[in-house]
Short mmCIF file of C-alpha atoms in Angstrom, two decimals:
data_model
loop_
_atom_site.label_atom_id
_atom_site.label_comp_id
_atom_site.label_asym_id
_atom_site.label_seq_id
_atom_site.Cartn_x
_atom_site.Cartn_y
_atom_site.Cartn_z
CA MET Q 25 163.61 111.83 125.12
CA LEU Q 26 160.81 113.60 122.94
CA GLU Q 27 160.26 110.52 120.89
CA GLN Q 28 159.81 108.06 123.47
CA ARG Q 29 157.50 110.93 125.35
CA SER Q 30 155.59 110.48 121.77
CA THR Q 31 155.05 107.05 121.90
CA GLY Q 32 153.73 106.59 125.41
CA SER Q 33 151.26 109.36 124.60
CA ALA Q 34 149.89 107.20 121.35
CA THR Q 35 149.86 103.83 123.33
CA THR Q 36 147.88 105.17 125.79
CA ALA Q 37 145.28 106.91 123.33
CA GLY Q 38 145.49 103.42 121.65
CA LEU Q 39 144.96 101.91 124.93
CA ILE Q 40 142.65 104.00 125.88
CA ALA Q 41 140.29 104.04 122.45
CA LYS Q 42 140.41 100.56 122.95
CA ILE Q 43 138.93 100.31 126.36
CA GLY Q 44 136.28 102.41 125.08
CA VAL Q 45 135.40 100.23 121.63
CA LEU Q 46 134.70 97.22 124.06
CA ALA Q 47 132.69 99.29 126.69
CA VAL Q 48 130.62 99.71 123.79
CA VAL Q 49 130.30 95.89 122.75
CA ALA Q 50 129.90 94.82 126.28
CA ALA Q 51 127.11 97.46 126.14
CA LEU Q 52 125.34 96.47 123.19
CA ALA Q 53 126.02 92.96 124.18
CA VAL Q 54 124.12 92.94 127.04
CA TRP Q 55 121.58 95.15 125.33
CA ALA Q 56 120.65 92.69 122.52
CA ALA Q 57 120.99 89.49 125.30
CA LEU Q 58 118.19 90.77 127.38
CA PRO Q 59 115.29 90.55 124.69
CA LEU Q 60 116.96 86.67 123.88
CA ILE Q 61 116.48 85.67 127.31
CA ALA Q 62 112.89 87.37 127.34
CA ALA Q 63 112.22 85.40 124.01
CA GLU Q 64 113.93 82.24 125.80
CA ALA Q 65 116.01 82.30 122.37
CA TRP Q 66 118.97 80.78 123.88
CA TRP Q 67 120.53 79.43 120.46
CA GLY Q 68 120.13 83.22 119.54
CA LEU Q 69 121.85 84.36 123.24
CA ALA Q 70 124.80 81.51 122.98
CA LEU Q 71 125.61 82.89 119.36
CA GLU Q 72 125.51 86.68 120.46
CA ALA Q 73 127.77 85.35 123.49
CA ALA Q 74 130.61 83.91 121.15
CA VAL Q 75 130.64 86.89 119.20
CA ALA Q 76 131.48 89.41 121.91
CA ALA Q 77 134.24 86.52 123.51
CA VAL Q 78 135.93 86.60 120.03
CA LEU Q 79 135.68 90.35 120.04
CA PHE Q 80 136.96 90.89 123.08
CA TYR Q 81 139.48 87.69 122.46
CA VAL Q 82 141.09 89.03 119.70
CA TYR Q 83 141.55 92.79 120.57
CA LEU Q 84 142.76 92.07 123.95
CA GLN Q 85 145.44 90.52 123.30
CA ARG Q 86 148.82 91.83 121.60
CA ARG Q 87 149.41 89.20 118.91
CA ALA Q 88 146.98 88.04 115.88
CA ILE Q 89 147.02 91.63 114.09
CA GLN Q 90 145.42 90.36 111.21
CA LEU Q 91 142.60 88.62 112.55
CA LYS Q 92 141.73 92.36 114.43
CA TYR Q 93 141.35 93.75 110.17
CA LEU Q 94 139.58 90.54 109.00
CA VAL Q 95 137.18 89.72 112.37
CA PRO Q 96 135.03 93.29 111.97
CA GLY Q 97 134.26 92.92 108.15
CA THR Q 98 133.95 89.14 108.84
CA LEU Q 99 131.05 89.68 111.37
CA LEU Q 100 129.47 92.49 109.28
CA LEU Q 101 129.60 89.95 106.49
CA ILE Q 102 128.23 87.54 107.85
CA ALA Q 103 125.45 89.28 109.37
CA PHE Q 104 124.15 91.52 106.25
CA GLN Q 105 125.13 89.02 103.35
CA ILE Q 106 125.44 85.58 104.61
CA LEU Q 107 123.10 85.61 106.92
CA PRO Q 108 119.70 86.76 105.08
CA VAL Q 109 120.74 84.15 102.36
CA VAL Q 110 120.02 81.50 104.48
CA LEU Q 111 117.31 82.84 106.21
CA THR Q 112 115.56 83.87 102.92
CA VAL Q 113 116.48 80.21 101.36
CA GLY Q 114 114.88 78.81 104.82
CA THR Q 115 111.95 80.89 104.25
CA SER Q 116 111.65 79.64 100.65
CA PHE Q 117 111.07 75.45 101.86
CA SER Q 118 108.08 76.42 104.61
CA ASN Q 119 104.69 78.15 104.26
CA TYR Q 120 105.22 81.29 106.37
CA GLY Q 121 102.86 84.33 105.58
CA ASP Q 122 99.77 85.57 106.93
CA GLY Q 123 97.69 82.96 108.18
CA HIS Q 124 100.49 80.61 108.64
CA ARG Q 125 102.78 83.10 111.18
CA VAL Q 126 102.96 81.34 114.51
CA ASP Q 127 103.49 77.60 116.30
CA LYS Q 128 100.71 75.35 116.08
CA GLU Q 129 100.02 75.88 120.10
CA GLN Q 130 99.25 79.86 118.52
CA ALA Q 131 97.15 78.16 116.29
CA THR Q 132 94.98 76.58 118.22
CA GLU Q 133 94.66 79.08 120.77
CA ALA Q 134 93.65 81.72 118.43
CA ILE Q 135 91.17 79.54 116.50
CA ILE Q 136 89.54 78.73 120.35
CA ALA Q 137 89.52 82.18 120.77
CA ALA Q 138 87.56 82.89 117.39
CA GLY Q 139 84.89 81.10 119.06
CA VAL Q 140 84.64 83.58 122.01
CA GLN Q 141 81.07 84.94 123.29
CA GLN Q 142 80.42 87.33 125.41
CA THR Q 143 79.77 86.82 129.05
CA PRO Q 144 78.22 88.72 131.96
CA GLY Q 145 81.12 90.57 133.43
CA GLY Q 146 83.99 90.10 131.24
CA ALA Q 147 86.49 92.58 130.68
CA ILE Q 148 84.75 95.71 128.75
CA TYR Q 149 87.78 97.51 125.71
CA LEU Q 150 88.16 100.67 124.12
CA LEU Q 151 89.25 99.69 120.97
CA ALA Q 152 91.76 101.13 118.56
CA VAL Q 153 93.51 99.13 115.28
CA GLY Q 154 96.85 99.61 113.91
CA GLU Q 155 99.85 97.41 112.14
CA SER Q 156 103.15 96.53 113.83
CA SER Q 157 106.15 97.87 112.92
CA ALA Q 158 106.30 93.76 111.38
CA GLY Q 159 103.05 94.48 109.32
CA GLU Q 160 101.26 92.51 111.75
CA LEU Q 161 97.35 93.43 112.30
CA THR Q 162 96.80 94.61 116.04
CA LEU Q 163 93.65 95.44 118.53
CA LEU Q 164 94.90 98.44 120.72
CA LEU Q 165 93.31 98.22 123.49
CA THR Q 166 92.57 100.37 126.71
CA ASP Q 167 90.57 98.65 129.49
CA GLN Q 168 87.56 101.00 130.95
CA ALA Q 169 87.83 99.03 134.60
CA ASP Q 170 91.84 100.61 135.35
CA GLY Q 171 92.95 102.27 132.13
CA SER Q 172 95.69 100.06 130.96
CA THR Q 173 96.87 99.69 127.47
CA TRP Q 174 97.24 96.75 126.01
CA ALA Q 175 98.33 95.38 122.05
CA GLY Q 176 96.65 92.14 121.05
CA THR Q 177 97.16 89.86 117.97
CA GLU Q 178 96.66 86.39 116.98
CA GLU Q 179 99.67 85.45 119.01
CA GLY Q 180 98.24 87.15 122.43
CA LEU Q 181 97.77 90.17 124.51
CA THR Q 182 101.20 91.99 125.81
CA GLU Q 183 100.67 95.32 128.07
CA LEU Q 184 101.53 98.54 125.79
CA ASP Q 185 104.08 101.41 127.64
CA GLY Q 186 104.14 104.54 126.15
CA ALA Q 187 100.76 104.88 124.74
CA THR Q 188 99.23 108.01 123.75
CA THR Q 189 95.32 107.91 124.77
CA ASP Q 190 92.02 110.90 123.93
CA PRO Q 191 90.27 112.05 126.57
CA THR Q 192 88.14 109.51 126.36
CA GLY Q 193 91.22 106.83 127.04
CA ARG Q 194 91.42 105.43 122.88
CA ILE Q 195 95.08 104.99 122.26
CA THR Q 196 95.72 107.37 119.76
CA ALA Q 197 99.50 106.80 119.47
CA ALA Q 198 101.84 103.71 120.40
CA PRO Q 199 105.46 102.91 120.24
CA ASP Q 200 106.45 100.91 116.95
CA TYR Q 201 102.78 100.73 116.07
CA THR Q 202 100.86 102.66 112.99
CA VAL Q 203 97.30 103.77 114.22
CA TRP Q 204 94.57 103.50 111.60
CA THR Q 205 92.17 106.13 110.33
CA LEU Q 206 88.49 105.81 110.75
CA ALA Q 207 88.60 105.09 106.60
CA GLU Q 208 91.26 102.42 106.93
CA LEU Q 209 89.17 101.00 109.86
CA ASN Q 210 86.23 100.68 107.68
CA GLU Q 211 88.00 99.28 104.63
CA ARG Q 212 89.30 96.00 106.71
CA GLN Q 213 86.28 95.15 108.49
CA ALA Q 214 86.31 91.89 107.26
CA GLU Q 215 89.61 91.05 108.17
CA LEU Q 216 88.98 92.43 111.80
CA ALA Q 217 85.80 90.65 112.47
CA GLU Q 218 88.12 87.80 111.88
CA LEU Q 219 90.68 88.71 114.81
CA ALA Q 220 90.50 86.85 117.90
CA VAL Q 221 92.87 87.49 121.11
CA PRO Q 222 93.32 84.54 123.04
CA THR Q 223 94.09 84.98 126.69
CA GLY Q 224 93.43 81.07 127.91
CA PRO Q 225 92.71 78.01 127.00
CA GLU Q 226 88.89 78.70 126.54
CA SER Q 227 88.82 82.34 126.10
CA GLY Q 228 89.87 85.38 124.16
CA ILE Q 229 89.12 88.84 123.11
CA ARG Q 230 86.54 89.69 119.87
CA VAL Q 231 86.09 93.01 118.02
CA GLN Q 232 82.67 94.69 118.50
CA GLY Q 233 81.93 97.44 117.06
CA LEU Q 234 84.20 100.49 118.48
CA SER Q 235 85.25 98.39 121.39
CA ALA Q 236 86.48 94.61 122.29
CA PHE Q 237 84.81 92.16 124.97
CA GLU Q 238 86.97 89.34 126.81
CA GLY Q 239 84.39 86.37 126.63
CA GLN Q 240 84.26 82.39 127.16
CA SER Q 241 84.71 80.03 123.49
CA THR Q 242 82.07 77.76 122.66
CA ARG Q 243 85.25 75.85 121.01
CA SER Q 244 87.51 73.57 122.50
CA TYR Q 245 90.49 71.26 121.39
CA ASP Q 246 91.05 67.65 121.92
CA GLU Q 247 94.49 66.00 122.19
CA ALA Q 248 93.39 62.52 121.38
CA CYS Q 249 92.30 63.39 118.03
CA ASP Q 250 94.05 66.42 117.45
CA CYS Q 251 91.44 68.47 116.76
CA ILE Q 252 89.02 71.42 117.58
CA THR Q 253 85.20 71.17 118.01
CA ASP Q 254 82.52 73.70 117.90
CA ALA Q 255 79.72 73.14 120.78
CA GLU Q 256 77.41 75.29 118.93
CA THR Q 257 77.64 74.78 115.43
CA GLY Q 258 78.96 70.90 115.62
CA THR Q 259 81.86 71.95 113.45
CA VAL Q 260 84.90 69.54 113.72
CA TRP Q 261 88.68 70.97 112.56
CA HIS Q 262 90.91 68.32 112.23
CA ALA Q 263 95.08 68.86 112.27
CA ASP Q 264 96.90 68.94 108.87
CA ASP Q 265 100.73 68.98 110.17
CA GLU Q 266 101.47 68.33 106.29
CA THR Q 267 99.85 71.79 105.31
CA GLY Q 268 100.13 73.54 108.65
CA THR Q 269 96.18 73.54 108.91
CA PHE Q 270 92.96 73.04 111.16
CA LEU Q 271 90.45 71.10 107.83
CA THR Q 272 86.87 70.38 108.43
CA GLU Q 273 85.91 67.33 106.59
CA ASP Q 274 84.81 69.28 103.37
CA GLY Q 275 88.30 70.87 103.57
CA GLU Q 276 87.97 73.61 104.90
CA PRO Q 277 90.56 75.74 106.60
CA ALA Q 278 90.60 77.39 109.98
CA LEU Q 279 91.63 80.81 109.98
CA VAL Q 280 94.56 80.35 111.20
CA GLY Q 281 97.42 77.46 110.51
CA TRP Q 282 100.90 77.16 111.88
CA ARG Q 283 104.26 77.72 110.21
CA VAL Q 284 105.45 73.86 109.16
CA ASN Q 285 108.18 72.61 106.20
CA ILE Q 286 106.36 72.28 102.95
CA GLY Q 287 109.45 71.39 100.98
CA PHE Q 288 109.67 72.75 97.09
CA ASP Q 289 106.13 73.63 97.28
CA ASN Q 290 106.81 77.17 96.41
CA TYR Q 291 109.21 76.62 93.84
CA LEU Q 292 107.21 73.64 92.23
CA ASP Q 293 104.08 76.29 92.41
CA VAL Q 294 106.63 79.23 89.97
CA LEU Q 295 107.27 75.95 87.88
CA THR Q 296 104.27 73.95 87.53
CA ASP Q 297 100.90 76.08 88.47
CA PRO Q 298 99.39 77.37 85.54
CA ASP Q 299 97.91 80.80 87.13
CA ILE Q 300 101.39 81.40 88.89
CA ARG Q 301 104.06 80.46 86.02
CA GLY Q 302 102.44 82.26 83.50
CA PRO Q 303 103.31 85.94 85.15
CA PHE Q 304 106.29 84.26 86.28
CA LEU Q 305 107.35 84.13 82.90
CA GLY Q 306 105.68 87.68 80.98
CA VAL Q 307 107.93 89.36 84.18
CA PHE Q 308 110.92 87.54 84.24
CA ALA Q 309 110.95 88.11 80.58
CA TRP Q 310 110.80 91.71 80.43
CA ASN Q 311 113.18 91.69 83.94
CA VAL Q 312 115.55 90.27 80.90
CA MET Q 313 114.73 92.89 78.38
CA PHE Q 314 115.13 95.98 81.20
CA ALA Q 315 118.05 94.74 82.66
CA ALA Q 316 120.12 94.37 79.10
CA GLY Q 317 118.12 97.17 77.26
CA SER Q 318 119.50 99.45 80.35
CA VAL Q 319 123.36 98.52 80.14
CA LEU Q 320 122.83 98.64 76.33
CA PHE Q 321 121.69 102.15 76.19
CA THR Q 322 123.55 103.58 78.72
CA PHE Q 323 126.84 101.85 77.44
CA ALA Q 324 125.97 103.28 74.16
CA ILE Q 325 125.48 106.84 75.02
CA GLY Q 326 128.43 106.70 77.65
CA LEU Q 327 130.65 105.05 75.30
CA GLY Q 328 130.07 107.82 72.94
CA THR Q 329 129.77 110.23 74.44
CA ALA Q 330 133.49 109.46 75.43
CA MET Q 331 134.72 108.64 72.46
CA ALA Q 332 133.62 112.17 71.44
CA LEU Q 333 135.14 113.84 74.36
CA ASN Q 334 138.53 111.91 74.68
CA ARG Q 335 139.71 113.69 71.12
CA PRO Q 336 143.10 114.97 71.23
CA GLY Q 337 142.55 119.09 70.95
CA MET Q 338 139.08 119.68 72.05
CA ARG Q 339 138.71 122.91 74.52
CA GLY Q 340 136.25 122.85 77.05
CA THR Q 341 136.32 119.32 77.91
CA LYS Q 342 136.15 119.53 81.63
CA VAL Q 343 133.08 121.53 81.79
CA TYR Q 344 131.69 119.36 79.29
CA ARG Q 345 132.76 116.29 81.68
CA ALA Q 346 131.31 118.28 85.00
CA PHE Q 347 127.95 118.79 83.09
CA MET Q 348 127.89 115.07 81.70
CA ILE Q 349 127.82 113.36 85.31
CA LEU Q 350 125.23 115.71 87.05
CA PRO Q 351 122.66 112.76 86.52
CA TYR Q 352 124.88 110.74 88.54
CA ALA Q 353 125.55 113.33 91.41
CA MET Q 354 122.35 113.86 92.02
CA PRO Q 355 120.31 111.85 93.97
CA SER Q 356 118.66 108.28 92.03
CA PHE Q 357 115.36 108.37 93.97
CA ALA Q 358 114.73 111.93 93.86
CA MET Q 359 115.42 111.76 90.23
CA LEU Q 360 113.10 109.36 89.64
CA MET Q 361 109.79 111.27 91.55
CA VAL Q 362 110.97 114.27 88.89
CA TRP Q 363 110.89 111.56 86.05
CA ALA Q 364 107.71 110.28 87.27
CA GLN Q 365 106.02 113.53 87.40
CA MET Q 366 107.60 114.96 83.97
CA PHE Q 367 105.39 111.96 81.79
CA ASN Q 368 102.40 112.88 83.47
CA ARG Q 369 100.09 112.68 81.27
CA ASP Q 370 98.15 116.05 81.45
CA PHE Q 371 100.94 118.10 82.76
CA GLY Q 372 103.96 116.53 82.13
CA LEU Q 373 107.06 118.30 80.68
CA VAL Q 374 107.70 114.99 78.30
CA ASN Q 375 104.24 115.62 76.37
CA GLU Q 376 104.31 119.44 76.93
CA LEU Q 377 107.79 119.82 75.20
CA PHE Q 378 107.09 117.35 72.51
CA ASN Q 379 103.61 118.45 72.41
CA LEU Q 380 102.55 114.66 72.29
CA ASN Q 381 99.37 113.03 74.28
CA VAL Q 382 100.88 109.59 75.40
CA ASP Q 383 99.61 108.15 78.35
CA TRP Q 384 102.50 107.17 79.46
CA TYR Q 385 101.37 105.02 82.84
CA GLY Q 386 98.21 103.70 80.55
CA GLY Q 387 99.75 101.27 78.01
CA THR Q 388 102.48 97.92 79.15
CA TRP Q 389 105.16 99.08 76.45
CA SER Q 390 104.63 103.14 76.70
CA ALA Q 391 105.48 102.61 80.29
CA ARG Q 392 107.95 99.97 79.85
CA ALA Q 393 109.87 102.81 77.46
CA MET Q 394 109.24 105.70 79.87
CA THR Q 395 111.17 103.20 82.53
CA LEU Q 396 113.94 102.53 80.57
CA ILE Q 397 113.76 106.41 79.06
CA ALA Q 398 114.38 107.27 82.87
CA ASN Q 399 116.85 104.55 83.85
CA THR Q 400 119.44 105.11 80.17
CA TRP Q 401 119.37 108.78 81.82
CA LEU Q 402 120.26 107.93 85.64
CA GLY Q 403 122.87 105.47 84.40
CA TRP Q 404 125.04 106.56 81.28
CA PRO Q 405 127.00 109.17 83.53
CA TYR Q 406 128.52 105.83 84.79
CA MET Q 407 129.08 104.55 81.99
CA PHE Q 408 130.64 107.22 80.09
CA LEU Q 409 132.74 107.98 83.62
CA ILE Q 410 134.21 104.20 83.02
CA SER Q 411 133.97 104.27 79.34
CA LEU Q 412 136.25 107.78 79.37
CA GLY Q 413 139.03 105.53 81.95
CA ALA Q 414 138.79 102.50 79.59
CA LEU Q 415 139.76 104.72 76.33
CA GLN Q 416 142.60 106.33 78.00
CA ALA Q 417 143.99 103.45 79.62
CA LEU Q 418 144.07 101.75 75.99
CA PRO Q 419 147.55 100.64 74.53
CA SER Q 420 148.36 103.40 71.82
CA ASP Q 421 150.24 100.98 69.87
CA SER Q 422 147.43 98.65 68.91
CA LEU Q 423 145.08 101.73 67.91
CA GLU Q 424 148.74 103.18 65.77
CA ALA Q 425 149.45 99.92 64.08
CA ALA Q 426 145.73 99.33 62.88
CA ARG Q 427 146.16 102.72 61.33
CA ILE Q 428 149.16 101.79 59.57
CA ASP Q 429 147.52 98.61 58.32
CA GLY Q 430 144.80 101.11 56.88
CA ALA Q 431 142.11 100.24 59.35
CA THR Q 432 139.39 103.13 58.93
CA GLY Q 433 137.78 104.46 61.81
CA VAL Q 434 134.50 102.26 62.07
CA THR Q 435 136.31 99.53 61.55
CA ALA Q 436 139.25 100.09 64.00
CA PHE Q 437 136.71 100.77 66.64
CA ARG Q 438 134.98 97.05 65.92
CA LYS Q 439 137.95 95.13 65.53
CA ILE Q 440 140.82 96.65 67.82
CA THR Q 441 138.77 99.21 70.26
CA LEU Q 442 135.81 97.73 71.15
CA PRO Q 443 137.30 94.17 72.21
CA LEU Q 444 139.45 95.70 74.36
CA LEU Q 445 137.56 97.90 76.05
CA LEU Q 446 134.76 94.97 76.91
CA ILE Q 447 137.93 92.85 78.25
CA ALA Q 448 138.50 95.64 80.80
CA LEU Q 449 134.44 96.76 80.74
CA THR Q 450 132.62 93.64 80.72
CA PRO Q 451 133.07 92.48 84.76
CA LEU Q 452 131.45 96.25 85.08
CA LEU Q 453 129.47 95.60 82.53
CA ILE Q 454 128.38 92.46 84.35
CA SER Q 455 127.19 93.91 87.47
CA SER Q 456 125.49 96.80 86.09
CA PHE Q 457 123.08 94.33 84.35
CA ALA Q 458 122.51 92.73 87.90
CA PHE Q 459 122.14 95.68 89.54
CA ASN Q 460 119.51 96.66 87.30
CA PHE Q 461 117.94 93.49 87.17
CA ASN Q 462 116.83 94.03 90.80
CA ASN Q 463 116.46 97.60 90.58
CA PHE Q 464 113.57 98.00 92.60
CA ASN Q 465 114.30 101.87 92.63
CA ALA Q 466 113.53 102.31 89.26
CA ILE Q 467 110.32 100.29 89.26
CA GLU Q 468 108.76 101.01 92.39
CA LEU Q 469 109.29 105.01 92.31
CA LEU Q 470 108.97 105.75 89.02
CA SER Q 471 105.63 103.57 87.88
CA GLY Q 472 104.77 101.40 90.95
CA GLY Q 473 104.11 98.44 88.34
CA HIS Q 474 101.53 100.19 86.75
CA PRO Q 475 99.61 99.50 84.39
CA PHE Q 476 97.59 96.21 86.29
CA LYS Q 477 95.18 94.55 84.66
CA ALA Q 478 91.53 94.04 86.11
CA GLY Q 479 92.23 91.24 89.25
CA ASP Q 480 96.13 90.63 88.13
CA SER Q 481 98.19 90.88 90.94
CA VAL Q 482 101.57 91.81 88.48
CA GLY Q 483 102.10 94.65 86.69
CA GLY Q 484 103.08 95.28 83.45
CA THR Q 485 106.26 96.72 84.71
CA ASP Q 486 106.89 94.69 87.65
CA LEU Q 487 110.64 93.03 87.61
CA LEU Q 488 110.97 89.80 89.86
CA ILE Q 489 112.25 91.90 92.72
CA THR Q 490 108.84 94.14 92.18
CA TYR Q 491 107.08 91.54 92.17
CA ALA Q 492 108.57 89.75 95.04
CA PHE Q 493 107.98 92.35 97.13
CA ARG Q 494 104.33 92.40 96.49
CA GLN Q 495 103.81 88.91 97.11
CA ALA Q 496 105.86 89.37 100.82
CA PHE Q 497 104.49 92.80 101.91
CA GLY Q 498 102.45 95.12 99.02
CA SER Q 499 99.41 92.69 98.82
CA SER Q 500 96.27 91.89 101.51
CA SER Q 501 97.82 88.90 101.82
CA ALA Q 502 101.66 88.32 102.60
CA ASP Q 503 103.42 84.90 101.53
CA TYR Q 504 106.78 85.55 102.66
CA GLY Q 505 107.75 82.06 101.84
CA PHE Q 506 106.35 82.27 98.16
CA ALA Q 507 108.44 85.56 98.04
CA SER Q 508 111.56 84.44 99.34
CA ALA Q 509 111.48 81.26 97.08
CA ILE Q 510 111.36 84.05 93.99
CA SER Q 511 113.87 86.02 95.64
CA VAL Q 512 116.14 82.49 95.39
CA PHE Q 513 115.39 82.23 91.56
CA ILE Q 514 116.33 85.78 90.83
CA PHE Q 515 119.64 84.39 92.44
CA LEU Q 516 120.22 81.77 90.69
CA ILE Q 517 119.33 83.95 87.26
CA VAL Q 518 121.60 86.14 87.84
CA ALA Q 519 124.50 83.88 89.00
CA THR Q 520 123.65 81.86 86.33
CA ILE Q 521 123.98 85.06 83.45
CA SER Q 522 127.12 86.52 85.44
CA ALA Q 523 128.86 83.17 85.05
CA VAL Q 524 128.30 82.88 81.11
CA MET Q 525 129.47 86.19 80.46
CA PHE Q 526 132.49 85.85 82.48
CA ARG Q 527 133.65 82.77 80.42
CA PHE Q 528 132.94 84.84 77.36
CA THR Q 529 135.40 87.41 78.93
CA ARG Q 530 137.48 84.61 79.55
CA ASN Q 531 137.68 83.62 76.19
CA GLN Q 532 137.84 87.20 75.07
CA GLU Q 533 141.35 87.52 76.93
CA ASP Q 534 142.78 84.55 75.31
CA VAL Q 535 142.27 85.86 72.11
CA TYR Q 536 143.35 89.41 72.34
CA SER Q 537 146.22 88.44 75.00
#
């Protein structure tokens, strides 16, 4: 009787939990559907509805027990692994970036809006400038007539809810936007002067000092010739659908283009353009050196420490091991910032402790040595742990047979211990190489890619991943298509090296099995 009551309670609790989870799924589905409907993203809406339907189908029936465990993991794999890879590869075949963020219609409207001249009676706005959460330059506007707040980009004007204004009505803060300071505004005046917000077929908003105005454009679009004509200057821009740009007869592009598929151009630029290929190959060579050096140094120190603490009869090994893994237990981003201060030329602990006067950030090789030292300190406790476990798992009969055959310590280590360790640890060493090949934090937090040569966008300690990040987000002109192509190169390089190393491991297994 008691057992039946317990089973019934468990069933009821499980049913309540299932209803609660499905209610959350339904709420999330509705929440995600609303912006998709507003954006008329019907394919996205269909995909979202299909995912919700699959979840309800799987969890509302008693059969298909395996699917109840497989579906969540599969959906997360698709969302966080497969989908980003597909989007990255797709973006690498486009010219997506600053100046090519919008479609052709929006680009046409933006170019027409750039020719706006103030007209009597047009709307006047109080101006603040900022960036959206996606990094897009945005005019934050307050209509002086009615106090309404708006956000304007090259795509158009949208109403802004929840904005905070000062007593004069100027916006000082807004959700999802970072408002520029006056100093930032002065630094980017040229970029701001080029921005125009389209509000109609031949009207738009332009910046004038600390305010903005809405007026009529002197430019018009002619569908017959697929061109834009400025009636005031006589300039004519013809559309080039291959590059996604409006061009004059002299080949001068308009300020705004549109997103198009450019095939393998981004990949060919990396391989054939001397201005890109040279820095890319230099970064690639250092990237391989950094990843291989990090694995070599951390493994050598970790294995040496593990062998020292694995000697039978040694006292206090538990205390030693606890101290050894302290760097591994601390947050790496915090430790990297500490190391960055320790390498300060004037007040850093490293120079003070060893009575040095090294400008670690000033020279390319000193900065590279600095990154390897800090990364080795962070990574060797991990190698210590896996090496210690592998040493303790080695078959004792092989080592005993080597000793009986007269092998010395060095010979036994080189011909017996190390090969057996490598068979067990090579997959972990490969994963460590792949991790360090893309170790963004180690470079960005420690050196920031420095040192940079004058006029060069590639730093002496840049890895391919930090180089790609700077191309996409860190420079004044973002180029997402080119950065995506570099990301694909990184994937192919790591995959190739990993495949070669796994093949080497299989050969070693055949020899020592």
